[in-house]
PDB file of C-alpha atoms and ligand atoms in Angstrom:
ATOM      1  CA  MET U   1       3.953  24.467 -16.912  1.00 43.00           C
ATOM      2  CA  SER U   2       5.732  23.313 -19.936  1.00 44.00           C
ATOM      3  CA  VAL U   3       8.632  21.446 -20.130  1.00 46.00           C
ATOM      4  CA  MET U   4      10.753  23.236 -21.967  1.00 49.00           C
ATOM      5  CA  SER U   5      13.106  20.519 -23.510  1.00 50.00           C
ATOM      6  CA  ALA U   6      12.268  16.203 -23.640  1.00 50.00           C
ATOM      7  CA  PRO U   7      14.816  14.498 -20.715  1.00 49.00           C
ATOM      8  CA  SER U   8      15.611  10.452 -21.257  1.00 53.00           C
ATOM      9  CA  PRO U   9      14.415   8.767 -19.149  1.00 50.00           C
ATOM     10  CA  ASN U  10      18.136   7.840 -17.641  1.00 56.00           C
ATOM     11  CA  ALA U  11      18.431  10.740 -16.259  1.00 84.00           C
ATOM     12  CA  LEU U  12      14.776  10.073 -13.936  1.00 95.00           C
ATOM     13  CA  PRO U  13      14.564  12.340 -10.529  1.00 97.00           C
ATOM     14  CA  ARG U  14      16.351  10.124  -7.944  1.00 97.00           C
ATOM     15  CA  PHE U  15      13.048   9.633  -6.286  1.00 98.00           C
ATOM     16  CA  VAL U  16      11.612   7.124  -9.055  1.00 98.00           C
ATOM     17  CA  HIS U  17      13.496   4.545 -10.016  1.00 97.00           C
ATOM     18  CA  ASP U  18      13.091   2.270 -13.326  1.00 97.00           C
ATOM     19  CA  LEU U  19      11.575  -1.875 -12.621  1.00 97.00           C
ATOM     20  CA  GLY U  20      11.340  -2.600 -16.220  1.00 97.00           C
ATOM     21  CA  HIS U  21       8.077  -3.245 -18.292  1.00 97.00           C
ATOM     22  CA  GLY U  22       6.651   0.488 -18.252  1.00 98.00           C
ATOM     23  CA  VAL U  23       6.796   0.238 -13.833  1.00 98.00           C
ATOM     24  CA  PHE U  24       8.091   3.151 -12.262  1.00 98.00           C
ATOM     25  CA  CYS U  25       8.320   3.546  -8.254  1.00 98.00           C
ATOM     26  CA  ILE U  26       8.216   6.978  -7.243  1.00 98.00           C
ATOM     27  CA  ASP U  27       9.603   7.472  -3.591  1.00 98.00           C
ATOM     28  CA  THR U  28       6.607   8.942  -2.162  1.00 98.00           C
ATOM     29  CA  ALA U  29       9.450  10.723   0.713  1.00 96.00           C
ATOM     30  CA  PHE U  30       6.288   9.875   3.421  1.00 95.00           C
ATOM     31  CA  VAL U  31       7.917   8.829   7.123  1.00 92.00           C
ATOM     32  CA  ARG U  32      11.005   8.347   5.262  1.00 93.00           C
ATOM     33  CA  ASP U  33      13.492   7.236   2.059  1.00 95.00           C
ATOM     34  CA  GLU U  34      12.058   3.959   1.103  1.00 95.00           C
ATOM     35  CA  PHE U  35       9.084   3.678   3.094  1.00 95.00           C
ATOM     36  CA  ASP U  36       5.626   4.894   0.833  1.00 97.00           C
ATOM     37  CA  ALA U  37       5.665   4.289  -2.974  1.00 98.00           C
ATOM     38  CA  ALA U  38       3.661   4.972  -5.125  1.00 98.00           C
ATOM     39  CA  TYR U  39       3.748   3.352  -9.301  1.00 98.00           C
ATOM     40  CA  LEU U  40       3.902   4.856 -12.637  1.00 98.00           C
ATOM     41  CA  LEU U  41       2.500   2.508 -15.137  1.00 98.00           C
ATOM     42  CA  VAL U  42       2.785   4.128 -18.933  1.00 98.00           C
ATOM     43  CA  ASP U  43       2.334   1.934 -21.806  1.00 98.00           C
ATOM     44  CA  ASP U  44       2.373   3.555 -25.923  1.00 98.00           C
ATOM     45  CA  GLY U  45       2.125   7.152 -24.505  1.00 98.00           C
ATOM     46  CA  ARG U  46      -0.687   6.136 -22.008  1.00 98.00           C
ATOM     47  CA  ALA U  47      -0.443   6.424 -18.165  1.00 98.00           C
ATOM     48  CA  ALA U  48      -1.343   5.484 -15.037  1.00 98.00           C
ATOM     49  CA  PHE U  49      -0.491   5.059 -11.321  1.00 99.00           C
ATOM     50  CA  VAL U  50      -1.045   2.719  -9.001  1.00 98.00           C
ATOM     51  CA  ASP U  51      -1.032   4.965  -5.122  1.00 98.00           C
ATOM     52  CA  THR U  52      -0.815   8.304  -4.359  1.00 98.00           C
ATOM     53  CA  GLY U  53       0.867   8.836  -1.841  1.00 98.00           C
ATOM     54  CA  THR U  54      -0.291  11.817   1.036  1.00 98.00           C
ATOM     55  CA  HIS U  55      -0.767  15.213   0.050  1.00 97.00           C
ATOM     56  CA  PHE U  56       2.779  16.178  -0.279  1.00 98.00           C
ATOM     57  CA  ALA U  57       3.553  14.463  -2.876  1.00 98.00           C
ATOM     58  CA  VAL U  58       1.892  15.146  -5.513  1.00 98.00           C
ATOM     59  CA  PRO U  59       5.378  17.524  -6.968  1.00 98.00           C
ATOM     60  CA  ARG U  60       7.082  14.316  -6.891  1.00 98.00           C
ATOM     61  CA  LEU U  61       4.872  12.425  -9.095  1.00 98.00           C
ATOM     62  CA  LEU U  62       4.645  15.233 -11.326  1.00 98.00           C
ATOM     63  CA  ALA U  63       7.632  15.030 -11.978  1.00 98.00           C
ATOM     64  CA  ALA U  64       8.234  11.687 -13.071  1.00 98.00           C
ATOM     65  CA  LEU U  65       5.949  12.727 -15.518  1.00 98.00           C
ATOM     66  CA  ASP U  66       7.685  15.299 -16.836  1.00 97.00           C
ATOM     67  CA  ALA U  67      11.598  13.237 -16.465  1.00 97.00           C
ATOM     68  CA  LEU U  68       9.937  10.796 -19.103  1.00 97.00           C
ATOM     69  CA  ALA U  69       8.183  13.092 -20.984  1.00 97.00           C
ATOM     70  CA  LEU U  70       4.805  12.785 -20.464  1.00 98.00           C
ATOM     71  CA  PRO U  71       2.775  15.110 -20.305  1.00 98.00           C
ATOM     72  CA  ARG U  72      -0.727  15.569 -17.913  1.00 98.00           C
ATOM     73  CA  ASP U  73      -2.567  14.666 -20.602  1.00 98.00           C
ATOM     74  CA  ALA U  74      -1.009  11.352 -20.911  1.00 98.00           C
ATOM     75  CA  VAL U  75      -2.995  10.574 -17.790  1.00 98.00           C
ATOM     76  CA  ASP U  76      -5.675   7.561 -17.549  1.00 98.00           C
ATOM     77  CA  TRP U  77      -6.118   6.998 -14.067  1.00 98.00           C
ATOM     78  CA  VAL U  78      -5.121   7.286 -11.035  1.00 98.00           C
ATOM     79  CA  ILE U  79      -5.392   3.883  -8.930  1.00 98.00           C
ATOM     80  CA  PRO U  80      -5.450   4.210  -5.538  1.00 98.00           C
ATOM     81  CA  THR U  81      -4.924   0.692  -3.858  1.00 98.00           C
ATOM     82  CA  HIS U  82      -7.503   1.755  -0.772  1.00 98.00           C
ATOM     83  CA  VAL U  83      -8.676   5.656   1.090  1.00 97.00           C
ATOM     84  CA  HIS U  84      -5.773   5.324   3.588  1.00 95.00           C
ATOM     85  CA  LEU U  85      -4.544   8.478   3.160  1.00 95.00           C
ATOM     86  CA  ASP U  86      -0.914   6.823   2.684  1.00 95.00           C
ATOM     87  CA  HIS U  87      -2.009   5.448  -0.428  1.00 98.00           C
ATOM     88  CA  ALA U  88      -5.025   8.147  -1.509  1.00 98.00           C
ATOM     89  CA  GLY U  89      -3.985  11.107   0.779  1.00 97.00           C
ATOM     90  CA  GLY U  90      -2.680  12.595  -2.548  1.00 98.00           C
ATOM     91  CA  ALA U  91      -4.729  11.437  -5.228  1.00 98.00           C
ATOM     92  CA  GLY U  92      -7.238  14.946  -5.183  1.00 98.00           C
ATOM     93  CA  ALA U  93      -4.597  17.844  -5.757  1.00 98.00           C
ATOM     94  CA  LEU U  94      -3.206  15.106  -9.017  1.00 98.00           C
ATOM     95  CA  MET U  95      -5.960  15.048 -10.619  1.00 98.00           C
ATOM     96  CA  ALA U  96      -6.150  18.488  -9.874  1.00 98.00           C
ATOM     97  CA  GLU U  97      -3.314  18.267 -12.869  1.00 98.00           C
ATOM     98  CA  LEU U  98      -4.559  15.455 -14.655  1.00 98.00           C
ATOM     99  CA  PRO U  99      -6.623  16.567 -17.595  1.00 98.00           C
ATOM    100  CA  VAL U 100      -8.517  13.488 -18.743  1.00 98.00           C
ATOM    101  CA  ALA U 101      -8.045  10.824 -15.852  1.00 98.00           C
ATOM    102  CA  SER U 102     -10.458   9.245 -14.038  1.00 98.00           C
ATOM    103  CA  LEU U 103     -10.211   8.183 -10.898  1.00 98.00           C
ATOM    104  CA  LEU U 104     -10.609   4.542 -10.107  1.00 98.00           C
ATOM    105  CA  ILE U 105     -11.385   3.652  -6.065  1.00 98.00           C
ATOM    106  CA  HIS U 106     -13.389   0.874  -4.672  1.00 98.00           C
ATOM    107  CA  PRO U 107     -16.568   0.750  -4.451  1.00 98.00           C
ATOM    108  CA  ARG U 108     -16.173   1.366  -0.337  1.00 98.00           C
ATOM    109  CA  GLY U 109     -13.944   4.054  -0.727  1.00 97.00           C
ATOM    110  CA  ALA U 110     -15.235   6.290  -3.145  1.00 98.00           C
ATOM    111  CA  ARG U 111     -17.426   8.357  -1.034  1.00 97.00           C
ATOM    112  CA  HIS U 112     -14.555   9.963   1.089  1.00 97.00           C
ATOM    113  CA  MET U 113     -12.350  10.585  -1.879  1.00 98.00           C
ATOM    114  CA  VAL U 114     -15.250  12.543  -3.741  1.00 98.00           C
ATOM    115  CA  ASP U 115     -16.462  14.031   0.489  1.00 98.00           C
ATOM    116  CA  PRO U 116     -13.198  13.243   2.338  1.00 96.00           C
ATOM    117  CA  THR U 117     -14.089  14.994   5.705  1.00 96.00           C
ATOM    118  CA  ALA U 118     -14.774  11.076   7.107  1.00 93.00           C
ATOM    119  CA  LEU U 119     -11.537  10.174   6.410  1.00 91.00           C
ATOM    120  CA  TRP U 120      -9.743  12.953   7.659  1.00 94.00           C
ATOM    121  CA  GLN U 121     -11.367  12.216  10.940  1.00 93.00           C
ATOM    122  CA  GLY U 122     -11.161   8.478  11.079  1.00 88.00           C
ATOM    123  CA  ALA U 123      -7.445   9.355  10.406  1.00 88.00           C
ATOM    124  CA  THR U 124      -7.862  12.282  13.478  1.00 92.00           C
ATOM    125  CA  ALA U 125      -8.316   9.501  15.668  1.00 88.00           C
ATOM    126  CA  VAL U 126      -5.251   6.903  14.831  1.00 82.00           C
ATOM    127  CA  TYR U 127      -2.661   9.078  14.871  1.00 85.00           C
ATOM    128  CA  GLY U 128      -3.679  13.418  16.321  1.00 91.00           C
ATOM    129  CA  PRO U 129      -4.513  16.132  14.450  1.00 94.00           C
ATOM    130  CA  ASP U 130      -0.631  17.595  15.155  1.00 94.00           C
ATOM    131  CA  GLU U 131       1.048  14.920  13.224  1.00 91.00           C
ATOM    132  CA  MET U 132      -1.804  14.636  11.508  1.00 93.00           C
ATOM    133  CA  GLN U 133      -1.567  18.378   9.306  1.00 93.00           C
ATOM    134  CA  ARG U 134       2.797  17.309   9.653  1.00 93.00           C
ATOM    135  CA  SER U 135       2.607  13.478   7.970  1.00 92.00           C
ATOM    136  CA  TYR U 136      -1.002  14.502   5.678  1.00 94.00           C
ATOM    137  CA  GLY U 137      -1.281  18.201   5.008  1.00 94.00           C
ATOM    138  CA  GLN U 138      -5.012  18.136   3.694  1.00 93.00           C
ATOM    139  CA  VAL U 139      -6.911  15.709   1.798  1.00 95.00           C
ATOM    140  CA  VAL U 140      -8.500  17.753  -1.760  1.00 97.00           C
ATOM    141  CA  PRO U 141     -11.661  16.013  -2.781  1.00 98.00           C
ATOM    142  CA  VAL U 142     -12.204  14.410  -6.271  1.00 98.00           C
ATOM    143  CA  PRO U 143     -14.824  15.031  -8.016  1.00 98.00           C
ATOM    144  CA  GLU U 144     -18.019  12.783  -8.242  1.00 98.00           C
ATOM    145  CA  THR U 145     -18.444  13.132 -11.788  1.00 98.00           C
ATOM    146  CA  ARG U 146     -13.757  12.462 -12.177  1.00 98.00           C
ATOM    147  CA  VAL U 147     -14.812   9.185  -9.839  1.00 98.00           C
ATOM    148  CA  GLN U 148     -15.420   5.739 -11.528  1.00 98.00           C
ATOM    149  CA  THR U 149     -15.723   2.171  -8.792  1.00 98.00           C
ATOM    150  CA  SER U 150     -13.940  -0.711  -9.382  1.00 98.00           C
ATOM    151  CA  HIS U 151     -15.540  -4.743  -9.549  1.00 98.00           C
ATOM    152  CA  ASP U 152     -14.171  -8.401  -8.975  1.00 98.00           C
ATOM    153  CA  GLU U 153     -11.878  -8.834 -11.628  1.00 98.00           C
ATOM    154  CA  GLN U 154     -12.404  -5.586 -13.627  1.00 98.00           C
ATOM    155  CA  ALA U 155     -10.468  -5.256 -16.329  1.00 98.00           C
ATOM    156  CA  LEU U 156      -9.489  -1.853 -17.475  1.00 96.00           C
ATOM    157  CA  THR U 157      -6.361  -0.215 -20.595  1.00 97.00           C
ATOM    158  CA  VAL U 158      -3.572   1.561 -20.606  1.00 98.00           C
ATOM    159  CA  GLY U 159      -2.169   2.058 -23.378  1.00 98.00           C
ATOM    160  CA  ARG U 160      -1.896  -0.869 -25.463  1.00 97.00           C
ATOM    161  CA  ARG U 161      -1.567  -3.326 -22.399  1.00 97.00           C
ATOM    162  CA  THR U 162      -4.655  -4.455 -20.133  1.00 96.00           C
ATOM    163  CA  LEU U 163      -5.181  -4.373 -16.007  1.00 98.00           C
ATOM    164  CA  ARG U 164      -7.469  -5.988 -14.092  1.00 98.00           C
ATOM    165  CA  LEU U 165      -7.868  -5.551 -10.529  1.00 98.00           C
ATOM    166  CA  ILE U 166      -9.687  -7.955  -7.539  1.00 98.00           C
ATOM    167  CA  ASP U 167     -11.311  -7.321  -4.675  1.00 98.00           C
ATOM    168  CA  THR U 168      -9.157  -7.759  -2.219  1.00 98.00           C
ATOM    169  CA  PRO U 169     -11.079  -7.686   1.733  1.00 98.00           C
ATOM    170  CA  GLY U 170      -9.139  -7.979   4.864  1.00 98.00           C
ATOM    171  CA  HIS U 171      -6.216  -4.995   5.217  1.00 98.00           C
ATOM    172  CA  ALA U 172      -9.785  -3.549   4.594  1.00 97.00           C
ATOM    173  CA  ARG U 173     -12.611  -3.687   3.109  1.00 97.00           C
ATOM    174  CA  HIS U 174     -12.228  -0.821   0.222  1.00 98.00           C
ATOM    175  CA  HIS U 175      -8.728  -2.590  -0.775  1.00 98.00           C
ATOM    176  CA  HIS U 176      -8.734  -3.851  -4.164  1.00 98.00           C
ATOM    177  CA  CYS U 177      -5.047  -5.162  -6.048  1.00 98.00           C
ATOM    178  CA  ILE U 178      -4.427  -4.524  -9.745  1.00 98.00           C
ATOM    179  CA  TRP U 179      -2.828  -7.066 -11.359  1.00 98.00           C
ATOM    180  CA  ASP U 180      -0.062  -6.598 -13.641  1.00 98.00           C
ATOM    181  CA  GLU U 181      -0.111  -9.021 -17.405  1.00 96.00           C
ATOM    182  CA  ALA U 182       3.372  -7.486 -18.831  1.00 96.00           C
ATOM    183  CA  SER U 183       5.523  -8.253 -15.953  1.00 97.00           C
ATOM    184  CA  ARG U 184       3.166 -10.549 -13.621  1.00 98.00           C
ATOM    185  CA  GLY U 185       3.078  -9.120 -11.144  1.00 98.00           C
ATOM    186  CA  TRP U 186       0.217  -7.768  -8.480  1.00 98.00           C
ATOM    187  CA  PHE U 187       0.076  -4.057  -7.400  1.00 98.00           C
ATOM    188  CA  ALA U 188      -0.635  -5.179  -3.751  1.00 98.00           C
ATOM    189  CA  GLY U 189      -1.346  -1.867  -1.691  1.00 98.00           C
ATOM    190  CA  ASP U 190      -1.305  -3.252   1.960  1.00 98.00           C
ATOM    191  CA  CYS U 191      -2.635  -6.398   1.240  1.00 98.00           C
ATOM    192  CA  PHE U 192       1.010  -8.412   0.700  1.00 98.00           C
ATOM    193  CA  GLY U 193       2.446  -6.319   3.689  1.00 97.00           C
ATOM    194  CA  ILE U 194       5.400  -4.567   4.706  1.00 96.00           C
ATOM    195  CA  SER U 195       8.955  -5.459   3.419  1.00 95.00           C
ATOM    196  CA  TYR U 196      11.118  -2.502   4.176  1.00 93.00           C
ATOM    197  CA  PRO U 197      14.138  -2.958   1.927  1.00 90.00           C
ATOM    198  CA  GLU U 198      16.245  -2.732   5.039  1.00 86.00           C
ATOM    199  CA  LEU U 199      15.036  -6.060   5.505  1.00 85.00           C
ATOM    200  CA  GLY U 200      15.916  -7.729   2.473  1.00 77.00           C
ATOM    201  CA  ASN U 201      18.651 -10.081   2.717  1.00 67.00           C
ATOM    202  CA  ALA U 202      20.467 -12.919   0.915  1.00 64.00           C
ATOM    203  CA  GLU U 203      17.986 -14.719   1.249  1.00 73.00           C
ATOM    204  CA  GLY U 204      15.458 -12.695  -0.773  1.00 81.00           C
ATOM    205  CA  GLY U 205      13.789 -10.495   2.197  1.00 90.00           C
ATOM    206  CA  TRP U 206      11.640 -10.105   4.861  1.00 95.00           C
ATOM    207  CA  ILE U 207       7.675  -9.155   4.825  1.00 96.00           C
ATOM    208  CA  LEU U 208       4.817  -8.551   7.321  1.00 97.00           C
ATOM    209  CA  PRO U 209       1.284  -8.913   7.194  1.00 98.00           C
ATOM    210  CA  THR U 210      -0.111  -4.759   7.808  1.00 98.00           C
ATOM    211  CA  SER U 211      -3.112  -5.030  10.193  1.00 97.00           C
ATOM    212  CA  THR U 212      -4.663  -0.764  10.640  1.00 93.00           C
ATOM    213  CA  PRO U 213      -7.008  -0.097  12.231  1.00 91.00           C
ATOM    214  CA  VAL U 214      -9.705  -0.378  11.431  1.00 91.00           C
ATOM    215  CA  GLN U 215     -11.340  -3.506   9.067  1.00 95.00           C
ATOM    216  CA  PHE U 216      -8.808  -5.737   9.990  1.00 97.00           C
ATOM    217  CA  GLU U 217     -10.498  -8.862   8.954  1.00 98.00           C
ATOM    218  CA  PRO U 218      -7.033 -11.715   9.405  1.00 98.00           C
ATOM    219  CA  ALA U 219     -10.052 -14.384   7.679  1.00 98.00           C
ATOM    220  CA  GLU U 220      -9.835 -12.432   5.011  1.00 98.00           C
ATOM    221  CA  LEU U 221      -6.838 -11.327   4.669  1.00 98.00           C
ATOM    222  CA  ASP U 222      -5.544 -14.910   4.654  1.00 98.00           C
ATOM    223  CA  LYS U 223      -7.325 -15.515   1.646  1.00 98.00           C
ATOM    224  CA  THR U 224      -6.553 -12.968  -0.199  1.00 98.00           C
ATOM    225  CA  ILE U 225      -2.845 -13.240   0.192  1.00 98.00           C
ATOM    226  CA  ALA U 226      -3.640 -16.723  -1.385  1.00 98.00           C
ATOM    227  CA  ARG U 227      -5.330 -15.908  -3.857  1.00 98.00           C
ATOM    228  CA  LEU U 228      -2.760 -13.455  -5.182  1.00 98.00           C
ATOM    229  CA  LEU U 229      -1.081 -16.070  -4.599  1.00 98.00           C
ATOM    230  CA  ALA U 230      -3.352 -17.688  -7.158  1.00 98.00           C
ATOM    231  CA  ALA U 231      -1.915 -16.254  -9.794  1.00 98.00           C
ATOM    232  CA  GLU U 232       1.726 -17.108  -9.833  1.00 98.00           C
ATOM    233  CA  PRO U 233       3.280 -13.342  -9.858  1.00 98.00           C
ATOM    234  CA  ALA U 234       6.302 -12.392 -11.017  1.00 98.00           C
ATOM    235  CA  CYS U 235       7.364 -10.349  -8.992  1.00 97.00           C
ATOM    236  CA  MET U 236       5.233  -8.525  -6.246  1.00 97.00           C
ATOM    237  CA  TYR U 237       4.891  -3.815  -5.819  1.00 98.00           C
ATOM    238  CA  LEU U 238       3.856  -3.366  -2.618  1.00 98.00           C
ATOM    239  CA  THR U 239       3.469   0.067  -1.598  1.00 98.00           C
ATOM    240  CA  HIS U 240       5.362  -0.091   1.691  1.00 97.00           C
ATOM    241  CA  TYR U 241       8.176  -0.974  -0.254  1.00 96.00           C
ATOM    242  CA  GLY U 242       8.949  -0.930  -4.108  1.00 96.00           C
ATOM    243  CA  ARG U 243       9.132  -4.486  -5.857  1.00 96.00           C
ATOM    244  CA  VAL U 244      10.183  -8.366  -4.335  1.00 95.00           C
ATOM    245  CA  GLY U 245       9.990 -11.166  -4.988  1.00 95.00           C
ATOM    246  CA  GLU U 246      11.204 -10.795  -8.439  1.00 94.00           C
ATOM    247  CA  GLY U 247      13.747 -14.732  -8.943  1.00 93.00           C
ATOM    248  CA  GLY U 248      10.599 -16.771  -7.817  1.00 94.00           C
ATOM    249  CA  GLY U 249      10.426 -15.873  -4.588  1.00 95.00           C
ATOM    250  CA  VAL U 250       7.050 -14.699  -4.458  1.00 97.00           C
ATOM    251  CA  PRO U 251       5.330 -18.617  -2.624  1.00 97.00           C
ATOM    252  CA  ARG U 252       8.874 -17.960   0.080  1.00 96.00           C
ATOM    253  CA  LEU U 253       7.778 -14.368   1.048  1.00 97.00           C
ATOM    254  CA  GLY U 254       3.140 -15.234   1.134  1.00 98.00           C
ATOM    255  CA  ARG U 255       4.261 -18.713   3.766  1.00 98.00           C
ATOM    256  CA  ILE U 256       6.330 -16.154   6.076  1.00 97.00           C
ATOM    257  CA  LEU U 257       3.231 -12.983   6.464  1.00 98.00           C
ATOM    258  CA  ARG U 258       0.261 -16.016   6.756  1.00 98.00           C
ATOM    259  CA  GLU U 259       2.506 -17.754   9.535  1.00 98.00           C
ATOM    260  CA  VAL U 260       3.243 -14.445  10.373  1.00 98.00           C
ATOM    261  CA  LEU U 261      -0.766 -13.533  10.202  1.00 98.00           C
ATOM    262  CA  ALA U 262      -1.764 -16.816  12.167  1.00 98.00           C
ATOM    263  CA  GLN U 263       0.906 -16.489  14.677  1.00 98.00           C
ATOM    264  CA  SER U 264      -0.422 -12.587  15.354  1.00 98.00           C
ATOM    265  CA  VAL U 265      -3.765 -13.560  15.270  1.00 98.00           C
ATOM    266  CA  ALA U 266      -3.544 -17.545  17.803  1.00 98.00           C
ATOM    267  CA  MET U 267      -1.018 -14.671  20.381  1.00 98.00           C
ATOM    268  CA  ALA U 268      -4.125 -12.003  20.032  1.00 98.00           C
ATOM    269  CA  GLU U 269      -7.007 -14.416  20.956  1.00 97.00           C
ATOM    270  CA  ALA U 270      -4.054 -15.175  23.816  1.00 97.00           C
ATOM    271  CA  VAL U 271      -3.741 -11.733  25.320  1.00 97.00           C
ATOM    272  CA  ARG U 272      -7.451 -10.658  24.657  1.00 95.00           C
ATOM    273  CA  GLY U 273      -8.702 -10.390  28.805  1.00 93.00           C
ATOM    274  CA  HIS U 274      -5.297  -8.995  29.899  1.00 95.00           C
ATOM    275  CA  ALA U 275      -5.678  -5.850  31.639  1.00 94.00           C
ATOM    276  CA  SER U 276      -3.191  -4.073  29.405  1.00 97.00           C
ATOM    277  CA  ARG U 277      -3.776  -5.250  25.803  1.00 97.00           C
ATOM    278  CA  HIS U 278      -1.922  -3.778  24.015  1.00 97.00           C
ATOM    279  CA  GLU U 279       1.253  -3.128  25.337  1.00 98.00           C
ATOM    280  CA  ALA U 280       0.741  -6.794  25.638  1.00 98.00           C
ATOM    281  CA  LEU U 281      -0.286  -7.272  21.811  1.00 98.00           C
ATOM    282  CA  LYS U 282       2.785  -4.554  20.804  1.00 98.00           C
ATOM    283  CA  ALA U 283       4.987  -6.973  22.897  1.00 98.00           C
ATOM    284  CA  GLY U 284       3.596  -9.988  21.282  1.00 98.00           C
ATOM    285  CA  LEU U 285       3.705  -8.716  17.484  1.00 98.00           C
ATOM    286  CA  LEU U 286       7.711  -7.703  18.374  1.00 98.00           C
ATOM    287  CA  ASP U 287       7.661 -11.231  19.903  1.00 98.00           C
ATOM    288  CA  ILE U 288       6.888 -12.313  16.803  1.00 98.00           C
ATOM    289  CA  TYR U 289       8.416  -9.860  13.955  1.00 98.00           C
ATOM    290  CA  ALA U 290      12.282 -11.089  16.248  1.00 97.00           C
ATOM    291  CA  ASP U 291      11.817 -14.171  15.815  1.00 97.00           C
ATOM    292  CA  SER U 292      10.493 -14.431  12.439  1.00 96.00           C
ATOM    293  CA  SER U 293      12.730 -12.257  10.819  1.00 95.00           C
ATOM    294  CA  ALA U 294      15.434 -13.537  12.935  1.00 93.00           C
ATOM    295  CA  ARG U 295      14.255 -17.407  10.897  1.00 93.00           C
ATOM    296  CA  HIS U 296      13.994 -16.079   8.120  1.00 91.00           C
ATOM    297  CA  GLY U 297      17.822 -14.075   7.253  1.00 85.00           C
ATOM    298  CA  CYS U 298      17.842 -10.103   8.878  1.00 86.00           C
ATOM    299  CA  GLY U 299      20.494 -10.215  11.269  1.00 83.00           C
ATOM    300  CA  PHE U 300      18.408  -7.645  12.976  1.00 91.00           C
ATOM    301  CA  THR U 301      18.027  -8.149  16.980  1.00 93.00           C
ATOM    302  CA  ARG U 302      14.590  -8.010  18.998  1.00 95.00           C
ATOM    303  CA  ASP U 303      15.782  -3.885  19.906  1.00 96.00           C
ATOM    304  CA  GLU U 304      16.290  -3.217  16.485  1.00 95.00           C
ATOM    305  CA  ILE U 305      13.022  -4.332  15.068  1.00 96.00           C
ATOM    306  CA  ALA U 306      11.930  -3.156  18.167  1.00 97.00           C
ATOM    307  CA  ARG U 307      12.807   0.345  16.741  1.00 95.00           C
ATOM    308  CA  LEU U 308      13.275   0.048  12.695  1.00 93.00           C
ATOM    309  CA  LEU U 309       9.144  -1.182  12.962  1.00 96.00           C
ATOM    310  CA  ALA U 310       8.023   1.207  16.362  1.00 95.00           C
ATOM    311  CA  VAL U 311       5.175   2.995  13.744  1.00 92.00           C
ATOM    312  CA  ASP U 312       4.029  -0.511  11.724  1.00 96.00           C
ATOM    313  CA  ILE U 313       4.350  -2.685  15.313  1.00 98.00           C
ATOM    314  CA  GLU U 314       1.663   0.069  17.412  1.00 96.00           C
ATOM    315  CA  LEU U 315      -0.150   0.704  14.441  1.00 95.00           C
ATOM    316  CA  ASN U 316      -0.702  -3.375  14.209  1.00 98.00           C
ATOM    317  CA  ALA U 317      -0.942  -3.273  17.102  1.00 98.00           C
ATOM    318  CA  GLN U 318      -4.172  -1.278  17.301  1.00 96.00           C
ATOM    319  CA  GLY U 319      -5.963  -2.364  13.580  1.00 96.00           C
ATOM    320  CA  THR U 320      -5.138  -5.992  16.305  1.00 97.00           C
ATOM    321  CA  ALA U 321      -7.383  -4.192  18.804  1.00 97.00           C
ATOM    322  CA  VAL U 322     -10.723  -3.508  17.175  1.00 96.00           C
ATOM    323  CA  TRP U 323     -10.218  -6.867  15.300  1.00 97.00           C
ATOM    324  CA  LEU U 324     -10.799  -8.925  18.900  1.00 97.00           C
ATOM    325  CA  ASP U 325     -13.135  -7.188  20.138  1.00 96.00           C
ATOM    326  CA  LYS U 326     -14.913  -6.643  16.697  1.00 95.00           C
ATOM    327  CA  SER U 327     -15.346 -10.214  16.395  1.00 90.00           C
ATOM    328  CA  ARG U 328     -17.417 -12.933  18.781  1.00 69.00           C
ATOM    329  CA  HIS U 329     -16.889 -15.621  21.540  1.00 59.00           C
TER     330      HIS U 329
HETATM  331 ZN1   ZN F 401      -4.147   0.381   4.425  1.00 78.34          ZN
END
């Protein structure tokens, strides 16, 4: 398709937010508004996507390019932070629309982008077949010749800007994060937790770790969070959801995140042998989240936190259980 006229950036669609520094946040519409983000970085007429949302997000990603009057061949990179489908599910269909882009993926995730069969089956085991059709649609394979793998401390060029990638295990072994020096921000994927805008408050928001199955490793995640913080970021670009920590708030969010992670691990160890372990894990996580969010200025009751974080509590309990079963004592 052709763009009839070049709209000005102030005519962005309602689901595209200009964050400055050539960084645009795109609401992928997965689950609900302001739940799942993809990012478009633009510098000197060249562009990169970081995370793609699901297959259903691709029209919005392309609409963002159109609104910014960027041709499809201006995109050099598509960089999913990891291969979970709310981050990479749309990568194949997106790549098919971008003639010169390369997919840059963690080496442990590359084969799943070329042949998504195992990825689809793994996600179906977690979410069930109906939810897979409804929420994820399909996963289009990426031709192997268009896939590049990342390595720790890799530098990457987009226009005149240099990005830096680091290997970030803990949420998943196939996760990398991307440092943007221009805005001093990390595209953190799922490594710096979840902070929905609803959880925002005058004190700078509240945040919780995500331990989605099946590669959650809390000790590794804590090290990853420490490494992200060591760069003294001015902000974090979260997939769930949006930019957080601007105005000097990143260290505070980091402290909350690491504290909630440590409490969650201690709770999980305590219910390891519980007869209904899954229910005990869910109740334990809810207690921790309700208490922490209340202490850090969120005005939500326990019931409201239970409702707002229902999906996360379920997935975090599942992922924590998988870790408990793998860890030896
Ligand atoms: Zn994930």
